[in-house]
Structure formats: structure tokens, C-alpha cells
Amino acid sequence: MRSDLGMLLKPLLLTAVLGLAFVSFHNGWWGSYTEEDLLRDLFRQYGSLAWPMFCLGAVVFTALGGPRQVLAFSCGYLLGGWWGGVVSTLLTGLGALLTMSVVRHAGMDWLRQRHGDRIEVVRRVLGGDTWKWICIVRLMPVGSNLLTNVAAAMAGLSRRSVLLGSLPGYLPQSLLFSYAGRGVALQDGSKIWISLGLLAGSTALAWYLYHHGFKQRLARVLDERRTA
């Protein structure tokens, strides 16, 4: 029950913090400079390069472990709830591929030696039907996106399978924060309610998949290692 409650509280807390930050800009709590001024200055200063720079920065941001919820919130603010969620999902997926590529080409033999047992558990748990298990991991709003990407790379998982599992796994939470961002931008309470509905739905789905497949698979792998 505690872990299930954690699944619910983390997205709520992040939504509240991000919402407060944008509301503070919108209501001029930091002076007369608003979020509209910030965006207008950004695109006026960089012109046609603004969107490519934003996308590149977003990929690097998530690849380095930046919260994907922040990206989704920002994309929702800029693009709207649906498109913001889709675009942020794609950018986060590219960030995951970037992390995996860097880890694989960087060697990191010392990391394999130090955490070989854990890496082997990841390989055995996620190695079969990788896309499905990665999707379940991404759906759960707990844990670290960066650590999952690093572990997947160290375990030698297929980048294609990881991407195919990540995109549908990222999407519900990306839409959640994207609609929240759009609701703040437009001061539209209906968008906030949509995001809360998505939160409830994605949490219920993650809970069901975790308790009806992933949890049993993890326990079986750990039992096999103990008896080996």
C-alpha cells in the first residue's frame, strides 16, 4: 500500500511545484516579467533556431536525468495538452537512446564490475519481451528514468525494444503534465481536471501491471539467483 501511495504522491507533488512556478510567473510574483515575456524573448532572440534549440536542449536535458515531467509541462504550455504530451514523449524517448548510446560507447567496465549482480538481474528480468517490461517500468511514476536507461544499456538490452516500450510507457504521464501545463497557461480549470483524471488512470494501470506480471517475474528471477 505504501508503494502504491508513492505512485500517486510523486506526480501530484511535481504537478503542484511546476504549477506554482508557472502561476508565480503568470501573476507577477517576481515582478512585471511574466512567462509570456520569457517565451517571447526566447523566440525573438533566436528566431527560427528557437524550436530546434528547444528540442535539442530537451533531449540532452532528459538524457542527463532531468525530470521528464518538467519537459512535458513546458511542452503542454507551449503546444497544448495533446501535442505537448506527444512531443515531450518523443523527445524523452530520444533522450533515453542518447543515454544508452553514450553508456555503451563509454565502456564503464568499473561499473560492470561493481554492480555486475544487479545488471544481471536487470538483464534477466527485462531481457525477454523487453518492450513490454520496459513499458511497465516507464508507466510507474517512481524510480529514476536515468538509472533505468543506464541499467538497460549496461544489460545490453536492444535500443529498439527499449524505445518501443518507452514511448507508450512515457505517454500517460507526459499527457498528465502537458495538460496541467496547458491549464496553467490558459487558466483553464478543465485542463487541470483532465490531468488529474490521467493521473488516476495511469496510476491504476501501473499498479495493475506491476502486481499482475512484473512483480512475479522479478521475484522469480531473484529466487532463481538465490538457489543457483
PDB file of C-alpha atoms in Angstrom:
ATOM      1  CA  MET A   1       0.000   0.000   0.000  1.00  0.00           C
ATOM      2  CA  ARG A   2       2.860   2.387   0.766  1.00  0.00           C
ATOM      3  CA  SER A   3       4.417   1.916  -2.709  1.00  0.00           C
ATOM      4  CA  ASP A   4       1.015   2.423  -4.333  1.00  0.00           C
ATOM      5  CA  LEU A   5       0.570   5.666  -2.386  1.00  0.00           C
ATOM      6  CA  GLY A   6       4.036   6.758  -3.545  1.00  0.00           C
ATOM      7  CA  MET A   7       2.965   6.275  -7.162  1.00  0.00           C
ATOM      8  CA  LEU A   8       0.183   8.777  -6.563  1.00  0.00           C
ATOM      9  CA  LEU A   9       2.032  11.336  -4.463  1.00  0.00           C
ATOM     10  CA  LYS A  10       5.066  11.903  -6.697  1.00  0.00           C
ATOM     11  CA  PRO A  11       3.110  13.126  -9.769  1.00  0.00           C
ATOM     12  CA  LEU A  12       0.834  15.210  -7.545  1.00  0.00           C
ATOM     13  CA  LEU A  13       3.791  16.857  -5.839  1.00  0.00           C
ATOM     14  CA  LEU A  14       5.596  17.569  -9.118  1.00  0.00           C
ATOM     15  CA  THR A  15       2.417  18.977 -10.674  1.00  0.00           C
ATOM     16  CA  ALA A  16       1.926  21.242  -7.672  1.00  0.00           C
ATOM     17  CA  VAL A  17       5.525  22.522  -7.758  1.00  0.00           C
ATOM     18  CA  LEU A  18       5.500  23.141 -11.517  1.00  0.00           C
ATOM     19  CA  GLY A  19       2.080  24.722 -11.344  1.00  0.00           C
ATOM     20  CA  LEU A  20       3.193  27.047  -8.567  1.00  0.00           C
ATOM     21  CA  ALA A  21       6.259  28.093 -10.566  1.00  0.00           C
ATOM     22  CA  PHE A  22       4.214  28.963 -13.651  1.00  0.00           C
ATOM     23  CA  VAL A  23       1.464  30.643 -11.632  1.00  0.00           C
ATOM     24  CA  SER A  24       4.081  32.774  -9.888  1.00  0.00           C
ATOM     25  CA  PHE A  25       5.301  33.972 -13.288  1.00  0.00           C
ATOM     26  CA  HIS A  26       1.767  34.484 -14.569  1.00  0.00           C
ATOM     27  CA  ASN A  27       0.652  36.545 -11.575  1.00  0.00           C
ATOM     28  CA  GLY A  28       3.788  38.660 -11.484  1.00  0.00           C
ATOM     29  CA  TRP A  29       5.063  37.444  -8.123  1.00  0.00           C
ATOM     30  CA  TRP A  30       8.619  38.002  -9.404  1.00  0.00           C
ATOM     31  CA  GLY A  31       7.857  41.455 -10.760  1.00  0.00           C
ATOM     32  CA  SER A  32       6.338  42.531 -14.065  1.00  0.00           C
ATOM     33  CA  TYR A  33       8.249  39.894 -16.072  1.00  0.00           C
ATOM     34  CA  THR A  34       5.798  37.109 -16.970  1.00  0.00           C
ATOM     35  CA  GLU A  35       6.105  33.732 -18.679  1.00  0.00           C
ATOM     36  CA  GLU A  36       4.772  35.319 -21.899  1.00  0.00           C
ATOM     37  CA  ASP A  37       7.709  37.746 -21.804  1.00  0.00           C
ATOM     38  CA  LEU A  38      10.105  34.863 -21.246  1.00  0.00           C
ATOM     39  CA  LEU A  39       8.828  32.906 -24.243  1.00  0.00           C
ATOM     40  CA  ARG A  40       8.557  35.989 -26.458  1.00  0.00           C
ATOM     41  CA  ASP A  41      12.141  36.973 -25.677  1.00  0.00           C
ATOM     42  CA  LEU A  42      13.361  33.438 -26.331  1.00  0.00           C
ATOM     43  CA  PHE A  43      11.792  33.165 -29.782  1.00  0.00           C
ATOM     44  CA  ARG A  44      12.544  36.775 -30.717  1.00  0.00           C
ATOM     45  CA  GLN A  45      16.197  36.362 -29.812  1.00  0.00           C
ATOM     46  CA  TYR A  46      16.743  33.062 -31.604  1.00  0.00           C
ATOM     47  CA  GLY A  47      14.085  33.245 -34.334  1.00  0.00           C
ATOM     48  CA  SER A  48      13.888  30.105 -36.478  1.00  0.00           C
ATOM     49  CA  LEU A  49      16.508  28.426 -34.276  1.00  0.00           C
ATOM     50  CA  ALA A  50      14.304  28.583 -31.180  1.00  0.00           C
ATOM     51  CA  TRP A  51      12.437  25.321 -31.746  1.00  0.00           C
ATOM     52  CA  PRO A  52      15.492  23.281 -32.851  1.00  0.00           C
ATOM     53  CA  MET A  53      17.363  24.603 -29.819  1.00  0.00           C
ATOM     54  CA  PHE A  54      14.435  23.780 -27.563  1.00  0.00           C
ATOM     55  CA  CYS A  55      14.195  20.217 -28.922  1.00  0.00           C
ATOM     56  CA  LEU A  56      17.941  19.604 -28.736  1.00  0.00           C
ATOM     57  CA  GLY A  57      18.087  21.015 -25.232  1.00  0.00           C
ATOM     58  CA  ALA A  58      15.138  18.839 -24.208  1.00  0.00           C
ATOM     59  CA  VAL A  59      16.822  15.662 -25.477  1.00  0.00           C
ATOM     60  CA  VAL A  60      20.060  16.469 -23.653  1.00  0.00           C
ATOM     61  CA  PHE A  61      18.120  17.550 -20.543  1.00  0.00           C
ATOM     62  CA  THR A  62      16.312  14.219 -20.228  1.00  0.00           C
ATOM     63  CA  ALA A  63      19.409  12.247 -21.251  1.00  0.00           C
ATOM     64  CA  LEU A  64      21.254  13.785 -18.292  1.00  0.00           C
ATOM     65  CA  GLY A  65      18.449  12.805 -15.924  1.00  0.00           C
ATOM     66  CA  GLY A  66      16.346  15.964 -15.973  1.00  0.00           C
ATOM     67  CA  PRO A  67      12.738  15.320 -14.902  1.00  0.00           C
ATOM     68  CA  ARG A  68      10.690  14.414 -17.972  1.00  0.00           C
ATOM     69  CA  GLN A  69       7.687  15.868 -16.158  1.00  0.00           C
ATOM     70  CA  VAL A  70       9.234  19.337 -16.442  1.00  0.00           C
ATOM     71  CA  LEU A  71       9.612  18.878 -20.195  1.00  0.00           C
ATOM     72  CA  ALA A  72       6.025  17.662 -20.561  1.00  0.00           C
ATOM     73  CA  PHE A  73       4.728  20.591 -18.519  1.00  0.00           C
ATOM     74  CA  SER A  74       6.671  23.036 -20.708  1.00  0.00           C
ATOM     75  CA  CYS A  75       5.566  21.389 -23.966  1.00  0.00           C
ATOM     76  CA  GLY A  76       1.961  21.499 -22.805  1.00  0.00           C
ATOM     77  CA  TYR A  77       2.321  25.168 -22.007  1.00  0.00           C
ATOM     78  CA  LEU A  78       3.722  25.854 -25.481  1.00  0.00           C
ATOM     79  CA  LEU A  79       1.841  23.403 -27.708  1.00  0.00           C
ATOM     80  CA  GLY A  80      -1.341  22.359 -25.917  1.00  0.00           C
ATOM     81  CA  GLY A  81      -2.258  19.284 -23.923  1.00  0.00           C
ATOM     82  CA  TRP A  82      -2.299  16.574 -26.609  1.00  0.00           C
ATOM     83  CA  TRP A  83       0.548  17.734 -28.852  1.00  0.00           C
ATOM     84  CA  GLY A  84       2.629  18.782 -25.881  1.00  0.00           C
ATOM     85  CA  GLY A  85       2.312  15.257 -24.461  1.00  0.00           C
ATOM     86  CA  VAL A  86       3.187  13.604 -27.771  1.00  0.00           C
ATOM     87  CA  VAL A  87       6.177  15.853 -28.500  1.00  0.00           C
ATOM     88  CA  SER A  88       7.579  15.563 -24.972  1.00  0.00           C
ATOM     89  CA  THR A  89       7.213  11.765 -25.173  1.00  0.00           C
ATOM     90  CA  LEU A  90       9.194  11.637 -28.426  1.00  0.00           C
ATOM     91  CA  LEU A  91      11.900  13.957 -27.081  1.00  0.00           C
ATOM     92  CA  THR A  92      12.205  11.928 -23.872  1.00  0.00           C
ATOM     93  CA  GLY A  93      12.487   8.727 -25.920  1.00  0.00           C
ATOM     94  CA  LEU A  94      15.340  10.260 -27.916  1.00  0.00           C
ATOM     95  CA  GLY A  95      16.964  11.267 -24.642  1.00  0.00           C
ATOM     96  CA  ALA A  96      16.812   7.650 -23.470  1.00  0.00           C
ATOM     97  CA  LEU A  97      18.507   6.487 -26.692  1.00  0.00           C
ATOM     98  CA  LEU A  98      21.204   9.140 -26.260  1.00  0.00           C
ATOM     99  CA  THR A  99      21.921   7.969 -22.711  1.00  0.00           C
ATOM    100  CA  MET A 100      22.132   4.327 -23.803  1.00  0.00           C
ATOM    101  CA  SER A 101      24.450   5.156 -26.710  1.00  0.00           C
ATOM    102  CA  VAL A 102      26.814   7.170 -24.510  1.00  0.00           C
ATOM    103  CA  VAL A 103      26.911   4.461 -21.821  1.00  0.00           C
ATOM    104  CA  ARG A 104      27.668   1.722 -24.352  1.00  0.00           C
ATOM    105  CA  HIS A 105      30.442   3.653 -26.062  1.00  0.00           C
ATOM    106  CA  ALA A 106      31.945   4.925 -22.803  1.00  0.00           C
ATOM    107  CA  GLY A 107      32.932   1.436 -21.675  1.00  0.00           C
ATOM    108  CA  MET A 108      32.369   1.755 -17.925  1.00  0.00           C
ATOM    109  CA  ASP A 109      33.959  -1.602 -17.061  1.00  0.00           C
ATOM    110  CA  TRP A 110      34.353  -0.420 -13.479  1.00  0.00           C
ATOM    111  CA  LEU A 111      30.586  -0.020 -13.225  1.00  0.00           C
ATOM    112  CA  ARG A 112      30.008  -3.529 -14.561  1.00  0.00           C
ATOM    113  CA  GLN A 113      32.477  -4.953 -12.051  1.00  0.00           C
ATOM    114  CA  ARG A 114      30.955  -3.078  -9.137  1.00  0.00           C
ATOM    115  CA  HIS A 115      27.289  -3.724  -9.956  1.00  0.00           C
ATOM    116  CA  GLY A 116      27.529  -6.900 -12.018  1.00  0.00           C
ATOM    117  CA  ASP A 117      24.925  -8.761  -9.966  1.00  0.00           C
ATOM    118  CA  ARG A 118      22.334  -6.007 -10.291  1.00  0.00           C
ATOM    119  CA  ILE A 119      22.996  -5.642 -14.001  1.00  0.00           C
ATOM    120  CA  GLU A 120      22.475  -9.377 -14.434  1.00  0.00           C
ATOM    121  CA  VAL A 121      19.120  -9.142 -12.613  1.00  0.00           C
ATOM    122  CA  VAL A 122      18.063  -6.336 -14.962  1.00  0.00           C
ATOM    123  CA  ARG A 123      19.111  -8.403 -17.985  1.00  0.00           C
ATOM    124  CA  ARG A 124      17.151 -11.440 -16.838  1.00  0.00           C
ATOM    125  CA  VAL A 125      14.043  -9.501 -15.813  1.00  0.00           C
ATOM    126  CA  LEU A 126      13.869  -7.274 -18.898  1.00  0.00           C
ATOM    127  CA  GLY A 127      15.696  -9.404 -21.455  1.00  0.00           C
ATOM    128  CA  GLY A 128      12.628 -11.334 -22.671  1.00  0.00           C
ATOM    129  CA  ASP A 129       9.759  -9.288 -24.162  1.00  0.00           C
ATOM    130  CA  THR A 130      11.874  -6.229 -23.406  1.00  0.00           C
ATOM    131  CA  TRP A 131       9.431  -3.691 -24.827  1.00  0.00           C
ATOM    132  CA  LYS A 132       6.599  -4.926 -22.575  1.00  0.00           C
ATOM    133  CA  TRP A 133       8.585  -4.859 -19.332  1.00  0.00           C
ATOM    134  CA  ILE A 134      10.190  -1.506 -20.174  1.00  0.00           C
ATOM    135  CA  CYS A 135       6.698  -0.129 -20.831  1.00  0.00           C
ATOM    136  CA  ILE A 136       5.579  -1.239 -17.371  1.00  0.00           C
ATOM    137  CA  VAL A 137       8.658   0.322 -15.746  1.00  0.00           C
ATOM    138  CA  ARG A 138       8.052   3.629 -17.551  1.00  0.00           C
ATOM    139  CA  LEU A 139       4.380   3.657 -16.545  1.00  0.00           C
ATOM    140  CA  MET A 140       5.272   3.572 -12.853  1.00  0.00           C
ATOM    141  CA  PRO A 141       5.840   7.184 -11.691  1.00  0.00           C
ATOM    142  CA  VAL A 142       8.574   6.101  -9.275  1.00  0.00           C
ATOM    143  CA  GLY A 143      12.272   5.496  -9.669  1.00  0.00           C
ATOM    144  CA  SER A 144      14.803   7.215 -11.897  1.00  0.00           C
ATOM    145  CA  ASN A 145      14.457   7.491 -15.667  1.00  0.00           C
ATOM    146  CA  LEU A 146      18.224   7.984 -15.965  1.00  0.00           C
ATOM    147  CA  LEU A 147      19.092   4.902 -13.899  1.00  0.00           C
ATOM    148  CA  THR A 148      16.692   2.799 -15.957  1.00  0.00           C
ATOM    149  CA  ASN A 149      18.388   3.966 -19.164  1.00  0.00           C
ATOM    150  CA  VAL A 150      21.860   3.281 -17.783  1.00  0.00           C
ATOM    151  CA  ALA A 151      20.846  -0.150 -16.490  1.00  0.00           C
ATOM    152  CA  ALA A 152      19.250  -1.049 -19.824  1.00  0.00           C
ATOM    153  CA  ALA A 153      22.419  -0.082 -21.663  1.00  0.00           C
ATOM    154  CA  MET A 154      24.695  -1.958 -19.254  1.00  0.00           C
ATOM    155  CA  ALA A 155      22.469  -5.054 -19.524  1.00  0.00           C
ATOM    156  CA  GLY A 156      22.796  -4.990 -23.304  1.00  0.00           C
ATOM    157  CA  LEU A 157      19.085  -4.559 -23.994  1.00  0.00           C
ATOM    158  CA  SER A 158      18.004  -3.726 -27.524  1.00  0.00           C
ATOM    159  CA  ARG A 159      17.721   0.022 -28.052  1.00  0.00           C
ATOM    160  CA  ARG A 160      14.860  -0.530 -30.465  1.00  0.00           C
ATOM    161  CA  SER A 161      12.923  -2.590 -27.905  1.00  0.00           C
ATOM    162  CA  VAL A 162      13.633  -0.051 -25.177  1.00  0.00           C
ATOM    163  CA  LEU A 163      12.330   2.762 -27.390  1.00  0.00           C
ATOM    164  CA  LEU A 164       9.213   0.801 -28.408  1.00  0.00           C
ATOM    165  CA  GLY A 165       8.422   0.147 -24.756  1.00  0.00           C
ATOM    166  CA  SER A 166       9.339   3.629 -23.561  1.00  0.00           C
ATOM    167  CA  LEU A 167       7.068   5.623 -25.857  1.00  0.00           C
ATOM    168  CA  PRO A 168       3.723   4.132 -24.711  1.00  0.00           C
ATOM    169  CA  GLY A 169       5.093   3.981 -21.160  1.00  0.00           C
ATOM    170  CA  TYR A 170       6.008   7.673 -21.140  1.00  0.00           C
ATOM    171  CA  LEU A 171       2.832   8.896 -22.831  1.00  0.00           C
ATOM    172  CA  PRO A 172       0.248   8.784 -19.984  1.00  0.00           C
ATOM    173  CA  GLN A 173       2.387  10.765 -17.563  1.00  0.00           C
ATOM    174  CA  SER A 174       3.545  13.122 -20.339  1.00  0.00           C
ATOM    175  CA  LEU A 175      -0.079  13.878 -21.184  1.00  0.00           C
ATOM    176  CA  LEU A 176      -0.822  14.352 -17.499  1.00  0.00           C
ATOM    177  CA  PHE A 177       1.791  17.082 -17.065  1.00  0.00           C
ATOM    178  CA  SER A 178       1.191  18.521 -20.519  1.00  0.00           C
ATOM    179  CA  TYR A 179      -2.496  19.138 -19.803  1.00  0.00           C
ATOM    180  CA  ALA A 180      -1.532  20.594 -16.439  1.00  0.00           C
ATOM    181  CA  GLY A 181       0.855  22.998 -18.179  1.00  0.00           C
ATOM    182  CA  ARG A 182      -1.790  23.982 -20.713  1.00  0.00           C
ATOM    183  CA  GLY A 183      -4.310  24.532 -17.956  1.00  0.00           C
ATOM    184  CA  VAL A 184      -1.924  26.916 -16.198  1.00  0.00           C
ATOM    185  CA  ALA A 185      -1.165  28.726 -19.475  1.00  0.00           C
ATOM    186  CA  LEU A 186      -4.834  29.309 -20.271  1.00  0.00           C
ATOM    187  CA  GLN A 187      -6.029  29.479 -16.664  1.00  0.00           C
ATOM    188  CA  ASP A 188      -8.399  26.697 -17.712  1.00  0.00           C
ATOM    189  CA  GLY A 189      -9.536  24.509 -14.848  1.00  0.00           C
ATOM    190  CA  SER A 190     -10.904  21.827 -17.204  1.00  0.00           C
ATOM    191  CA  LYS A 191      -7.356  21.050 -18.398  1.00  0.00           C
ATOM    192  CA  ILE A 192      -6.267  20.591 -14.796  1.00  0.00           C
ATOM    193  CA  TRP A 193      -9.136  18.155 -14.223  1.00  0.00           C
ATOM    194  CA  ILE A 194      -8.130  16.232 -17.352  1.00  0.00           C
ATOM    195  CA  SER A 195      -4.603  15.914 -15.971  1.00  0.00           C
ATOM    196  CA  LEU A 196      -5.936  14.664 -12.634  1.00  0.00           C
ATOM    197  CA  GLY A 197      -8.044  12.089 -14.459  1.00  0.00           C
ATOM    198  CA  LEU A 198      -4.991  10.959 -16.394  1.00  0.00           C
ATOM    199  CA  LEU A 199      -3.090  10.709 -13.116  1.00  0.00           C
ATOM    200  CA  ALA A 200      -5.718   8.396 -11.658  1.00  0.00           C
ATOM    201  CA  GLY A 201      -5.872   6.294 -14.823  1.00  0.00           C
ATOM    202  CA  SER A 202      -2.109   5.947 -15.291  1.00  0.00           C
ATOM    203  CA  THR A 203      -1.583   5.125 -11.613  1.00  0.00           C
ATOM    204  CA  ALA A 204      -4.274   2.429 -11.711  1.00  0.00           C
ATOM    205  CA  LEU A 205      -2.771   0.948 -14.903  1.00  0.00           C
ATOM    206  CA  ALA A 206       0.747   0.958 -13.458  1.00  0.00           C
ATOM    207  CA  TRP A 207      -0.484  -0.664 -10.241  1.00  0.00           C
ATOM    208  CA  TYR A 208      -2.328  -3.396 -12.144  1.00  0.00           C
ATOM    209  CA  LEU A 209       0.572  -4.237 -14.472  1.00  0.00           C
ATOM    210  CA  TYR A 210       3.066  -4.224 -11.612  1.00  0.00           C
ATOM    211  CA  HIS A 211       1.009  -6.625  -9.493  1.00  0.00           C
ATOM    212  CA  HIS A 212      -0.056  -8.833 -12.425  1.00  0.00           C
ATOM    213  CA  GLY A 213       3.192  -9.749 -14.116  1.00  0.00           C
ATOM    214  CA  PHE A 214       6.211  -7.622 -13.318  1.00  0.00           C
ATOM    215  CA  LYS A 215       6.302  -8.262  -9.562  1.00  0.00           C
ATOM    216  CA  GLN A 216       6.046 -12.024 -10.074  1.00  0.00           C
ATOM    217  CA  ARG A 217       8.729 -12.028 -12.757  1.00  0.00           C
ATOM    218  CA  LEU A 218      11.140 -10.075 -10.545  1.00  0.00           C
ATOM    219  CA  ALA A 219      10.502 -12.380  -7.577  1.00  0.00           C
ATOM    220  CA  ARG A 220      11.087 -15.455  -9.737  1.00  0.00           C
ATOM    221  CA  VAL A 221      14.426 -14.149 -11.041  1.00  0.00           C
ATOM    222  CA  LEU A 222      15.601 -13.267  -7.518  1.00  0.00           C
ATOM    223  CA  ASP A 223      14.573 -16.706  -6.211  1.00  0.00           C
ATOM    224  CA  GLU A 224      16.464 -18.413  -9.041  1.00  0.00           C
ATOM    225  CA  ARG A 225      19.596 -16.412  -8.210  1.00  0.00           C
ATOM    226  CA  ARG A 226      19.371 -17.319  -4.517  1.00  0.00           C
ATOM    227  CA  THR A 227      19.022 -21.040  -5.249  1.00  0.00           C
ATOM    228  CA  ALA A 228      21.673 -21.105  -8.003  1.00  0.00           C
TER     229      ALA A 228
END
